[in-house]
Amino acid sequence: MAPRKQHDGFTIVELLIVIVVIGILAAIVIVAYQGVTNRANDAAVKSDLTTIAKKLEADKLLNGADTYPTSETDLDSANIKATKNAYDTTINNFVYCKSDTSTMMYAVVAKSKSGSTYYVSNTSLTPKLYTGTFPTARSILCATFGAIGTGDLGWFGSTPGGWSNWVK
């Protein structure tokens, strides 16, 4: 009787098992990575809003008129900065709302890439999560956040480059 040839290597079943295990691990990593990315974007947006609220309060005290910015020129001098890659750029996502009736009211509303909407206002300097539907009309958006009036968009979806000059 002739000796049997011994084949080195893996069987198809063994290879399929390895491929399935790798696929499962990849799916877990992708989901975890997306969660980490969303939390990072949310943290950046909240940090931006906290800084903006502090700058607007400081600007109000320094300008001598005891008012919040009422124009894009005022906003430009407030030196507002944003972590631009953390924002959802499919909509007008970064809005400074000013009151038509009072220079003592404002709200800043921002939508993260994660889909979460946060805001700060003259009555709430800490970023708050907004759980309702994101209004697309500025007048409705601003009224929703307590600054009934108009808003200056920091991100214009229809503008090349998108961001307004007052957002650094």
PDB file of C-alpha atoms in Angstrom:
ATOM      1  CA  MET A   1       0.000   0.000   0.000  1.00  0.00           C
ATOM      2  CA  ALA A   2       1.313   3.435  -0.973  1.00  0.00           C
ATOM      3  CA  PRO A   3       1.642   6.075   1.726  1.00  0.00           C
ATOM      4  CA  ARG A   4      -1.044   8.815   1.716  1.00  0.00           C
ATOM      5  CA  LYS A   5      -0.079  12.278   0.629  1.00  0.00           C
ATOM      6  CA  GLN A   6      -0.511  14.804   3.395  1.00  0.00           C
ATOM      7  CA  HIS A   7      -2.035  18.103   2.261  1.00  0.00           C
ATOM      8  CA  ASP A   8      -0.979  21.244   4.060  1.00  0.00           C
ATOM      9  CA  GLY A   9      -3.403  24.144   4.334  1.00  0.00           C
ATOM     10  CA  PHE A  10      -6.871  25.006   5.520  1.00  0.00           C
ATOM     11  CA  THR A  11     -10.163  23.530   4.470  1.00  0.00           C
ATOM     12  CA  ILE A  12     -12.857  25.685   2.939  1.00  0.00           C
ATOM     13  CA  VAL A  13     -14.932  25.357   6.117  1.00  0.00           C
ATOM     14  CA  GLU A  14     -12.074  26.657   8.262  1.00  0.00           C
ATOM     15  CA  LEU A  15     -11.549  29.602   5.918  1.00  0.00           C
ATOM     16  CA  LEU A  16     -15.268  30.440   5.945  1.00  0.00           C
ATOM     17  CA  ILE A  17     -15.320  30.402   9.746  1.00  0.00           C
ATOM     18  CA  VAL A  18     -12.375  32.814   9.875  1.00  0.00           C
ATOM     19  CA  ILE A  19     -14.027  35.128   7.319  1.00  0.00           C
ATOM     20  CA  VAL A  20     -17.307  35.148   9.277  1.00  0.00           C
ATOM     21  CA  VAL A  21     -15.505  35.932  12.550  1.00  0.00           C
ATOM     22  CA  ILE A  22     -13.570  38.774  10.895  1.00  0.00           C
ATOM     23  CA  GLY A  23     -16.828  40.131   9.432  1.00  0.00           C
ATOM     24  CA  ILE A  24     -18.524  40.115  12.839  1.00  0.00           C
ATOM     25  CA  LEU A  25     -15.571  41.866  14.468  1.00  0.00           C
ATOM     26  CA  ALA A  26     -15.479  44.471  11.680  1.00  0.00           C
ATOM     27  CA  ALA A  27     -19.200  45.191  12.127  1.00  0.00           C
ATOM     28  CA  ILE A  28     -18.721  45.697  15.867  1.00  0.00           C
ATOM     29  CA  VAL A  29     -15.771  48.041  15.320  1.00  0.00           C
ATOM     30  CA  ILE A  30     -17.634  50.095  12.700  1.00  0.00           C
ATOM     31  CA  VAL A  31     -20.649  50.592  14.972  1.00  0.00           C
ATOM     32  CA  ALA A  32     -18.417  51.500  17.926  1.00  0.00           C
ATOM     33  CA  TYR A  33     -16.392  53.917  15.781  1.00  0.00           C
ATOM     34  CA  GLN A  34     -19.532  55.681  14.570  1.00  0.00           C
ATOM     35  CA  GLY A  35     -20.687  56.119  18.165  1.00  0.00           C
ATOM     36  CA  VAL A  36     -17.327  57.559  19.177  1.00  0.00           C
ATOM     37  CA  THR A  37     -17.354  59.903  16.176  1.00  0.00           C
ATOM     38  CA  ASN A  38     -20.885  61.114  16.974  1.00  0.00           C
ATOM     39  CA  ARG A  39     -19.960  61.783  20.605  1.00  0.00           C
ATOM     40  CA  ALA A  40     -16.836  63.666  19.496  1.00  0.00           C
ATOM     41  CA  ASN A  41     -18.856  65.851  17.101  1.00  0.00           C
ATOM     42  CA  ASP A  42     -21.446  66.547  19.814  1.00  0.00           C
ATOM     43  CA  ALA A  43     -18.704  67.442  22.300  1.00  0.00           C
ATOM     44  CA  ALA A  44     -17.122  69.847  19.795  1.00  0.00           C
ATOM     45  CA  VAL A  45     -20.464  71.558  19.086  1.00  0.00           C
ATOM     46  CA  LYS A  46     -21.250  71.889  22.809  1.00  0.00           C
ATOM     47  CA  SER A  47     -17.773  73.267  23.474  1.00  0.00           C
ATOM     48  CA  ASP A  48     -18.209  75.801  20.657  1.00  0.00           C
ATOM     49  CA  LEU A  49     -21.582  76.899  22.059  1.00  0.00           C
ATOM     50  CA  THR A  50     -20.177  77.283  25.577  1.00  0.00           C
ATOM     51  CA  THR A  51     -17.346  79.437  24.242  1.00  0.00           C
ATOM     52  CA  ILE A  52     -19.732  81.474  22.088  1.00  0.00           C
ATOM     53  CA  ALA A  53     -22.051  82.145  25.050  1.00  0.00           C
ATOM     54  CA  LYS A  54     -19.091  83.373  27.111  1.00  0.00           C
ATOM     55  CA  LYS A  55     -17.864  85.576  24.247  1.00  0.00           C
ATOM     56  CA  LEU A  56     -21.324  87.080  23.736  1.00  0.00           C
ATOM     57  CA  GLU A  57     -21.613  87.847  27.457  1.00  0.00           C
ATOM     58  CA  ALA A  58     -18.133  89.409  27.482  1.00  0.00           C
ATOM     59  CA  ASP A  59     -18.910  91.371  24.309  1.00  0.00           C
ATOM     60  CA  LYS A  60     -22.103  92.687  25.907  1.00  0.00           C
ATOM     61  CA  LEU A  61     -20.149  93.995  28.892  1.00  0.00           C
ATOM     62  CA  LEU A  62     -17.279  95.396  26.841  1.00  0.00           C
ATOM     63  CA  ASN A  63     -19.307  97.238  24.209  1.00  0.00           C
ATOM     64  CA  GLY A  64     -20.706  99.642  26.796  1.00  0.00           C
ATOM     65  CA  ALA A  65     -24.222  99.500  25.367  1.00  0.00           C
ATOM     66  CA  ASP A  66     -25.118  96.391  27.390  1.00  0.00           C
ATOM     67  CA  THR A  67     -26.513  94.680  24.285  1.00  0.00           C
ATOM     68  CA  TYR A  68     -25.814  91.509  22.370  1.00  0.00           C
ATOM     69  CA  PRO A  69     -24.662  91.637  18.729  1.00  0.00           C
ATOM     70  CA  THR A  70     -27.357  92.911  16.385  1.00  0.00           C
ATOM     71  CA  SER A  71     -25.567  92.682  13.029  1.00  0.00           C
ATOM     72  CA  GLU A  72     -23.063  90.550  11.189  1.00  0.00           C
ATOM     73  CA  THR A  73     -20.471  93.280  11.826  1.00  0.00           C
ATOM     74  CA  ASP A  74     -21.095  92.952  15.579  1.00  0.00           C
ATOM     75  CA  LEU A  75     -20.844  89.173  15.291  1.00  0.00           C
ATOM     76  CA  ASP A  76     -17.590  89.493  13.369  1.00  0.00           C
ATOM     77  CA  SER A  77     -16.079  91.629  16.130  1.00  0.00           C
ATOM     78  CA  ALA A  78     -17.175  89.041  18.735  1.00  0.00           C
ATOM     79  CA  ASN A  79     -14.627  86.662  17.139  1.00  0.00           C
ATOM     80  CA  ILE A  80     -16.874  83.593  17.067  1.00  0.00           C
ATOM     81  CA  LYS A  81     -15.103  80.340  16.252  1.00  0.00           C
ATOM     82  CA  ALA A  82     -16.548  76.958  15.367  1.00  0.00           C
ATOM     83  CA  THR A  83     -15.137  73.482  14.855  1.00  0.00           C
ATOM     84  CA  LYS A  84     -16.584  73.509  11.355  1.00  0.00           C
ATOM     85  CA  ASN A  85     -16.076  69.830  10.533  1.00  0.00           C
ATOM     86  CA  ALA A  86     -18.332  68.824  13.479  1.00  0.00           C
ATOM     87  CA  TYR A  87     -21.475  70.414  12.011  1.00  0.00           C
ATOM     88  CA  ASP A  88     -24.147  68.966   9.742  1.00  0.00           C
ATOM     89  CA  THR A  89     -23.700  70.819   6.460  1.00  0.00           C
ATOM     90  CA  THR A  90     -26.817  69.490   4.739  1.00  0.00           C
ATOM     91  CA  ILE A  91     -28.923  72.284   6.277  1.00  0.00           C
ATOM     92  CA  ASN A  92     -28.527  75.802   7.650  1.00  0.00           C
ATOM     93  CA  ASN A  93     -27.098  74.444  10.850  1.00  0.00           C
ATOM     94  CA  PHE A  94     -25.454  77.250  12.818  1.00  0.00           C
ATOM     95  CA  VAL A  95     -27.789  80.141  13.532  1.00  0.00           C
ATOM     96  CA  TYR A  96     -27.452  83.238  15.702  1.00  0.00           C
ATOM     97  CA  CYS A  97     -30.982  84.359  16.553  1.00  0.00           C
ATOM     98  CA  LYS A  98     -31.558  87.909  17.670  1.00  0.00           C
ATOM     99  CA  SER A  99     -34.768  89.426  18.926  1.00  0.00           C
ATOM    100  CA  ASP A 100     -36.589  92.023  16.840  1.00  0.00           C
ATOM    101  CA  THR A 101     -37.881  93.698  19.991  1.00  0.00           C
ATOM    102  CA  SER A 102     -35.009  93.481  22.468  1.00  0.00           C
ATOM    103  CA  THR A 103     -31.251  93.680  22.208  1.00  0.00           C
ATOM    104  CA  MET A 104     -31.109  91.696  25.438  1.00  0.00           C
ATOM    105  CA  MET A 105     -32.144  88.386  23.878  1.00  0.00           C
ATOM    106  CA  TYR A 106     -30.274  85.916  21.720  1.00  0.00           C
ATOM    107  CA  ALA A 107     -30.009  82.215  20.987  1.00  0.00           C
ATOM    108  CA  VAL A 108     -27.376  80.266  19.089  1.00  0.00           C
ATOM    109  CA  VAL A 109     -28.578  76.997  17.595  1.00  0.00           C
ATOM    110  CA  ALA A 110     -26.268  74.383  16.091  1.00  0.00           C
ATOM    111  CA  LYS A 111     -26.785  70.957  14.573  1.00  0.00           C
ATOM    112  CA  SER A 112     -24.027  68.372  14.935  1.00  0.00           C
ATOM    113  CA  LYS A 113     -23.093  65.832  12.265  1.00  0.00           C
ATOM    114  CA  SER A 114     -24.572  63.242  14.632  1.00  0.00           C
ATOM    115  CA  GLY A 115     -28.005  64.782  14.034  1.00  0.00           C
ATOM    116  CA  SER A 116     -28.290  66.241  17.552  1.00  0.00           C
ATOM    117  CA  THR A 117     -29.314  69.886  17.926  1.00  0.00           C
ATOM    118  CA  TYR A 118     -27.923  72.033  20.744  1.00  0.00           C
ATOM    119  CA  TYR A 119     -28.543  75.632  21.736  1.00  0.00           C
ATOM    120  CA  VAL A 120     -27.485  78.345  24.156  1.00  0.00           C
ATOM    121  CA  SER A 121     -29.309  81.578  24.893  1.00  0.00           C
ATOM    122  CA  ASN A 122     -29.134  84.619  27.120  1.00  0.00           C
ATOM    123  CA  THR A 123     -31.114  82.605  29.702  1.00  0.00           C
ATOM    124  CA  SER A 124     -29.122  79.377  29.378  1.00  0.00           C
ATOM    125  CA  LEU A 125     -25.370  79.701  28.897  1.00  0.00           C
ATOM    126  CA  THR A 126     -24.878  75.934  29.127  1.00  0.00           C
ATOM    127  CA  PRO A 127     -25.627  74.031  25.901  1.00  0.00           C
ATOM    128  CA  LYS A 128     -28.960  72.240  25.980  1.00  0.00           C
ATOM    129  CA  LEU A 129     -30.072  69.353  23.780  1.00  0.00           C
ATOM    130  CA  TYR A 130     -33.131  70.102  21.653  1.00  0.00           C
ATOM    131  CA  THR A 131     -35.191  66.977  21.038  1.00  0.00           C
ATOM    132  CA  GLY A 132     -37.833  68.364  18.681  1.00  0.00           C
ATOM    133  CA  THR A 133     -37.786  68.501  14.907  1.00  0.00           C
ATOM    134  CA  PHE A 134     -35.196  70.937  13.591  1.00  0.00           C
ATOM    135  CA  PRO A 135     -37.127  73.852  12.044  1.00  0.00           C
ATOM    136  CA  THR A 136     -35.773  74.956   8.686  1.00  0.00           C
ATOM    137  CA  ALA A 137     -37.339  78.440   8.567  1.00  0.00           C
ATOM    138  CA  ARG A 138     -35.236  80.938  10.525  1.00  0.00           C
ATOM    139  CA  SER A 139     -38.223  82.725  12.065  1.00  0.00           C
ATOM    140  CA  ILE A 140     -39.634  79.444  13.414  1.00  0.00           C
ATOM    141  CA  LEU A 141     -36.189  78.269  14.463  1.00  0.00           C
ATOM    142  CA  CYS A 142     -35.465  81.452  16.409  1.00  0.00           C
ATOM    143  CA  ALA A 143     -38.921  81.540  18.017  1.00  0.00           C
ATOM    144  CA  THR A 144     -38.455  77.936  19.117  1.00  0.00           C
ATOM    145  CA  PHE A 145     -35.401  78.944  21.119  1.00  0.00           C
ATOM    146  CA  GLY A 146     -36.802  82.085  22.730  1.00  0.00           C
ATOM    147  CA  ALA A 147     -35.363  84.812  20.515  1.00  0.00           C
ATOM    148  CA  ILE A 148     -38.388  85.803  18.497  1.00  0.00           C
ATOM    149  CA  GLY A 149     -37.051  87.602  15.488  1.00  0.00           C
ATOM    150  CA  THR A 150     -34.570  87.034  12.735  1.00  0.00           C
ATOM    151  CA  GLY A 151     -31.400  85.051  12.569  1.00  0.00           C
ATOM    152  CA  ASP A 152     -28.015  85.348  10.961  1.00  0.00           C
ATOM    153  CA  LEU A 153     -26.896  82.099   9.470  1.00  0.00           C
ATOM    154  CA  GLY A 154     -23.391  80.988  10.207  1.00  0.00           C
ATOM    155  CA  TRP A 155     -23.687  78.245   7.584  1.00  0.00           C
ATOM    156  CA  PHE A 156     -25.514  78.892   4.320  1.00  0.00           C
ATOM    157  CA  GLY A 157     -26.079  75.641   2.472  1.00  0.00           C
ATOM    158  CA  SER A 158     -26.530  77.539  -0.785  1.00  0.00           C
ATOM    159  CA  THR A 159     -23.340  79.606  -0.437  1.00  0.00           C
ATOM    160  CA  PRO A 160     -20.061  78.325  -1.891  1.00  0.00           C
ATOM    161  CA  GLY A 161     -17.880  77.353   1.043  1.00  0.00           C
ATOM    162  CA  GLY A 162     -20.936  77.641   3.228  1.00  0.00           C
ATOM    163  CA  TRP A 163     -19.685  79.457   6.298  1.00  0.00           C
ATOM    164  CA  SER A 164     -20.342  83.156   6.924  1.00  0.00           C
ATOM    165  CA  ASN A 165     -17.408  85.483   7.449  1.00  0.00           C
ATOM    166  CA  TRP A 166     -18.356  86.072  11.097  1.00  0.00           C
ATOM    167  CA  VAL A 167     -17.731  82.398  11.920  1.00  0.00           C
ATOM    168  CA  LYS A 168     -13.989  81.920  12.122  1.00  0.00           C
TER     169      LYS A 168
END
